[in-house]
Coordinates of C-alpha atoms in Angstrom, one line a residue:
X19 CA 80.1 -42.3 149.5
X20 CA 78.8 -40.2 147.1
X21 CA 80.2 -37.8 144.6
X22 CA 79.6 -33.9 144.2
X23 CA 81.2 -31.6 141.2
X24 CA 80.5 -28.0 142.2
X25 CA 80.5 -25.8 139.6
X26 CA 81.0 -22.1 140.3
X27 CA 79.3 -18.6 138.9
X28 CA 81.0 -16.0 136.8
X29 CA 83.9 -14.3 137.9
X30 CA 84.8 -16.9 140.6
X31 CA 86.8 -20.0 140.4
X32 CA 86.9 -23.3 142.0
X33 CA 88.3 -21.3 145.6
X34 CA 84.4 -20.3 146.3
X35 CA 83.4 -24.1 147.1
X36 CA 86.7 -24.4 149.9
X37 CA 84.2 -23.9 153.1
X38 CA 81.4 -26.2 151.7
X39 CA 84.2 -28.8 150.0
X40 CA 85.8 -29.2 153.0
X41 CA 82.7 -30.1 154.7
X42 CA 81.9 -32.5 152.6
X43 CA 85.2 -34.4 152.4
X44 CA 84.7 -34.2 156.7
X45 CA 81.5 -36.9 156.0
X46 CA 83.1 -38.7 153.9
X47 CA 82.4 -37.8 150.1
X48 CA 84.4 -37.3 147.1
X49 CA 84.4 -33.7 145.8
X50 CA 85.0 -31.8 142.4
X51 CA 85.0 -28.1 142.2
X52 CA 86.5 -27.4 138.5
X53 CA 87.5 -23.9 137.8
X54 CA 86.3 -23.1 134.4
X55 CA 88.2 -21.4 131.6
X56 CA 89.4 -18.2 132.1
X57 CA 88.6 -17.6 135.9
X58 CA 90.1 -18.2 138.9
X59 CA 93.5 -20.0 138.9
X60 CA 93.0 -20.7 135.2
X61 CA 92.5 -16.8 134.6
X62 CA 95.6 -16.7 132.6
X63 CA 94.1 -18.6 129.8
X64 CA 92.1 -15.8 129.4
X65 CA 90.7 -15.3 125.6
X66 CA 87.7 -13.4 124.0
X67 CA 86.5 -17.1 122.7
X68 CA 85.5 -18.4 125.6
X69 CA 81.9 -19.1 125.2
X70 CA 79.3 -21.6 127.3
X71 CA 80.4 -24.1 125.3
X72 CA 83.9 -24.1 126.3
X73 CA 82.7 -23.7 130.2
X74 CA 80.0 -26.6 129.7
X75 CA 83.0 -28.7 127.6
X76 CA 85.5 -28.2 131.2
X77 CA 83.0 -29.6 133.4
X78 CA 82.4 -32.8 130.9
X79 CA 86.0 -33.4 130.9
X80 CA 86.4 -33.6 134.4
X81 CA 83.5 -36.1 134.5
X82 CA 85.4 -38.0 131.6
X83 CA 88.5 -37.8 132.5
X84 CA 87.8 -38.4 136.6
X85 CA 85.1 -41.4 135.0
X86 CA 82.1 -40.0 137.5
X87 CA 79.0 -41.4 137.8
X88 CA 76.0 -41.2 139.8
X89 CA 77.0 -37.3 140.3
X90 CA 75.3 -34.6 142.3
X91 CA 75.9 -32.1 140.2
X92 CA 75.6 -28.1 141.4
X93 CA 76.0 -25.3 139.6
X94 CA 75.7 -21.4 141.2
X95 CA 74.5 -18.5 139.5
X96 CA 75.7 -18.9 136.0
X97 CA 76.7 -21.7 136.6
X98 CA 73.2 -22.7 136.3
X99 CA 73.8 -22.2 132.6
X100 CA 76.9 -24.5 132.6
X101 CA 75.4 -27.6 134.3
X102 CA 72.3 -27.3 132.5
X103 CA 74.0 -27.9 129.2
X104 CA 75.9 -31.0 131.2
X105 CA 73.2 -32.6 132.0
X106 CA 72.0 -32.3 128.7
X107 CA 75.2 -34.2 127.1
X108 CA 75.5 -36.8 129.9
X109 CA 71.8 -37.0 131.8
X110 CA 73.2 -41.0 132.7
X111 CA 75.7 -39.6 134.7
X112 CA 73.8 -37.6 137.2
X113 CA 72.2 -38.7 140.4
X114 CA 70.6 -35.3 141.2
X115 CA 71.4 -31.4 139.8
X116 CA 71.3 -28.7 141.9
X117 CA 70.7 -25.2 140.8
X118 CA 72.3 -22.7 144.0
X119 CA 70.8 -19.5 143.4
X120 CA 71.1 -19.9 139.9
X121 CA 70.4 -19.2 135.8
X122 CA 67.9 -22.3 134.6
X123 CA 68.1 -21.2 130.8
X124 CA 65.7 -22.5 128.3
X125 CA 67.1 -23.6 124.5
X126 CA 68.2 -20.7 122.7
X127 CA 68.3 -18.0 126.1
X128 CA 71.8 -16.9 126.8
X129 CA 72.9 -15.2 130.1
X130 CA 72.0 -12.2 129.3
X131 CA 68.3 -13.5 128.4
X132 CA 68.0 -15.0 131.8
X133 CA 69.0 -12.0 133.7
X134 CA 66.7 -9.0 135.0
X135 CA 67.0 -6.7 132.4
X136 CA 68.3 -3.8 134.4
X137 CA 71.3 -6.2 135.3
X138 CA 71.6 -7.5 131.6
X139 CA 71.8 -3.8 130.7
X140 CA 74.6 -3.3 133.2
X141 CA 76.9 -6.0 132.0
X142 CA 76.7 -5.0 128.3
X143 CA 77.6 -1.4 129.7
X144 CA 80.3 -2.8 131.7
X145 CA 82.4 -5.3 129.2
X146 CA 85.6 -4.0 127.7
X147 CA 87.6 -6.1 125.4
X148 CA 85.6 -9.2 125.8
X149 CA 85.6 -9.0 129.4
X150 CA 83.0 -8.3 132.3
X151 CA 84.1 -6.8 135.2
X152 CA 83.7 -8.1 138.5
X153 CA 81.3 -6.4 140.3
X154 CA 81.7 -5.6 144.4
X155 CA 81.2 -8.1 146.6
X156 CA 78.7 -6.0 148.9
X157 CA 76.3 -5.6 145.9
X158 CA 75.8 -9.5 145.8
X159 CA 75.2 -9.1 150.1
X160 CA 78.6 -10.7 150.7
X161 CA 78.6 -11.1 154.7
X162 CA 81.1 -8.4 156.0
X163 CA 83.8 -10.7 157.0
X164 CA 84.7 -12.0 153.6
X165 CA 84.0 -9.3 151.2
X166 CA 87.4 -8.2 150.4
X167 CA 88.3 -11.9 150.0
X168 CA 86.0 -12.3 147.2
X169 CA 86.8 -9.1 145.7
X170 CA 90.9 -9.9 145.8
X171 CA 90.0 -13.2 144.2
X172 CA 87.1 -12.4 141.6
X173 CA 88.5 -11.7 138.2
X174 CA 87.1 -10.5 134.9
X175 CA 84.8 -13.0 133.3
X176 CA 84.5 -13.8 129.2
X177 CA 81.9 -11.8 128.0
X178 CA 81.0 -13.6 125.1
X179 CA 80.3 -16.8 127.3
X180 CA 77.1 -14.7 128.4
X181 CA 75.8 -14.0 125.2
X182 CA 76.1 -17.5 123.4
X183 CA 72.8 -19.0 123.5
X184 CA 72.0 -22.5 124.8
X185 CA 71.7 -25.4 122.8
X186 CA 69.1 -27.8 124.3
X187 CA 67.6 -31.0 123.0
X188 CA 65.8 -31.3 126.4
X189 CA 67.8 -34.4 127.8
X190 CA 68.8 -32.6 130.9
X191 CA 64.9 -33.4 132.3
X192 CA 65.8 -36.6 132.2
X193 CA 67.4 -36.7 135.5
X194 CA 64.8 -37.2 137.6
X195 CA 66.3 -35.4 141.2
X196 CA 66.3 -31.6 141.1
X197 CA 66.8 -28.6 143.6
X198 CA 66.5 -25.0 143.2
X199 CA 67.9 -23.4 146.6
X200 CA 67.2 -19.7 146.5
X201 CA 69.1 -17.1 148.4
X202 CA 66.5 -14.1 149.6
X203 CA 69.0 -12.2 151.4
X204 CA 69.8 -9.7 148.1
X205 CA 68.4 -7.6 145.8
X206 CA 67.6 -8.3 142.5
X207 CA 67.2 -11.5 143.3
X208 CA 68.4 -13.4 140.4
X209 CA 66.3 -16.8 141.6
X210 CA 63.1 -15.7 143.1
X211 CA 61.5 -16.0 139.7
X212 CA 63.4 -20.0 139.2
X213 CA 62.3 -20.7 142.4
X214 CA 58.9 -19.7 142.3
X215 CA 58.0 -21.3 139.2
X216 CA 59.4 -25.1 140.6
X217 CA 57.8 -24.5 144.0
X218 CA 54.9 -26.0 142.0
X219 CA 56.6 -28.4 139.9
X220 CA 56.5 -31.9 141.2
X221 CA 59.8 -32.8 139.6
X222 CA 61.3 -29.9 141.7
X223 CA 62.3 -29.4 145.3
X224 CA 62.5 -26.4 146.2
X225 CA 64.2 -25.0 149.1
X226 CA 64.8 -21.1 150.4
X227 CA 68.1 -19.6 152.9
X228 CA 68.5 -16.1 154.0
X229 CA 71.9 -15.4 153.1
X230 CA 73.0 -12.9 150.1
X231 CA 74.3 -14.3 146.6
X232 CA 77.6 -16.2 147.4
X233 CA 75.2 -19.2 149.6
X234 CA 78.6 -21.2 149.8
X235 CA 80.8 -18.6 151.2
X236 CA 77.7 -17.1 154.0
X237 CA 76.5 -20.4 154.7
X238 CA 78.4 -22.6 153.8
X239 CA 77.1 -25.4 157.1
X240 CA 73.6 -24.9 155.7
X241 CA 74.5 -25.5 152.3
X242 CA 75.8 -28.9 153.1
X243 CA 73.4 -30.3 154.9
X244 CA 71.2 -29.4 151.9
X245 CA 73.3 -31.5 149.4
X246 CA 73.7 -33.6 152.4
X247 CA 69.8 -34.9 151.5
X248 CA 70.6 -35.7 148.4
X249 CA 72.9 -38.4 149.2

């Protein structure tokens, strides 16, 4: 049996992982999908200082708290950003880290940073009162079927958790199992550039599936058989 903590992107909550958690359950495994501050069910503790560090601190208390080990830890879009600085706190705890579509930041790159700059530009234009608005499913290639689901359930995200930079001393290398999965089904294509630059990196395995953005909620069969192989 082994044990997964899925950790979502912005605007989402824990709800996105439901396909690919119950999958996973199905063969056996024991599954974590924490919603982080501010989003999803926890969207009432909504405040302007929510940063990263407050989104990195909710997934290291549910590996404290839950006493994980040997994780195969996932993170989606920016969640990228979260389980990076995870694995930088607690590398021992992490079997292999999984980066689904997702922001690999270096030390001192916030969000924003990471971000194609016409889509940085756009969420600076878009904030209001700390927040960023959700944006539409389509624009992220949602399949047809479940775009108004994700746009009833998406909620405003903490703005200010994009722009806080990264704080990296560089332990996060030290687990030695990574995966970049890269969804080419959408344009801009947050994780072409990520997944191009590992394709070449012997540490990395690096893996490609035609779906838009939201890989758990298009494909979510696919998906599991790719964390599946990291059991």
């Amino acid at each position: 049996m082994a044990t997964f903590v899925l950790v979502h992107g912005a605007w989402q909550g824990g709800w996105c992982w439901k396909r690919v958690a119950k999958l996973l359950r199905r063969a056996g495994h024991d599954v974590f999908t924490p919603t982080l501050t501010g989003l999803g069910e926890r969207s009432h503790l909504f405040s302007k200082d929510i940063d990263l560090d407050t989104h990195i601190t909710d997934v290291l208390a549910v590996i404290e708290w839950e006493e994980l080990s040997e994780i195969i830890l996932c993170g989606h879009s920016y969640g990228g950003m979260v389980v990076t600085g995870v694995a930088d706190h607690a590398p021992e705890k992490i079997r292999s880290l999984v980066y689904l579509d997702a922001l690999v930041p270096d030390d001192g790159q916030n969000t924003l940073d990471c971000l194609p700059a016409e889509a940085a530009s756009g969420l600076r234009d878009g904030s209001m009162d700390g927040r960023a608005a959700p944006g539409p499913a389509e624009a992220f290639s949602v399949n047809a079927d479940d775009r108004a689901w994700v746009d009833r359930r998406n909620v405003a995200h903490p703005f200010r958790s994009f722009e806080q930079p990264i704080r990296l001393v560089g332990d996060w290398e030290k687990v030695a199992r990574r995966i970049y999965v890269y969804a080419t089904g959408w344009t801009p294509g947050i994780g072409r550039p990520y997944f191009e630059k590992v394709s070449h990196e012997t540490e990395w395995r690096a893996v490609s599936v035609e779906c838009g953005h939201y890989v758990m909620i298009d494909v979510p069969e696919e998906l599991t058989r790719i964390l599946l192989a990291e059991v």
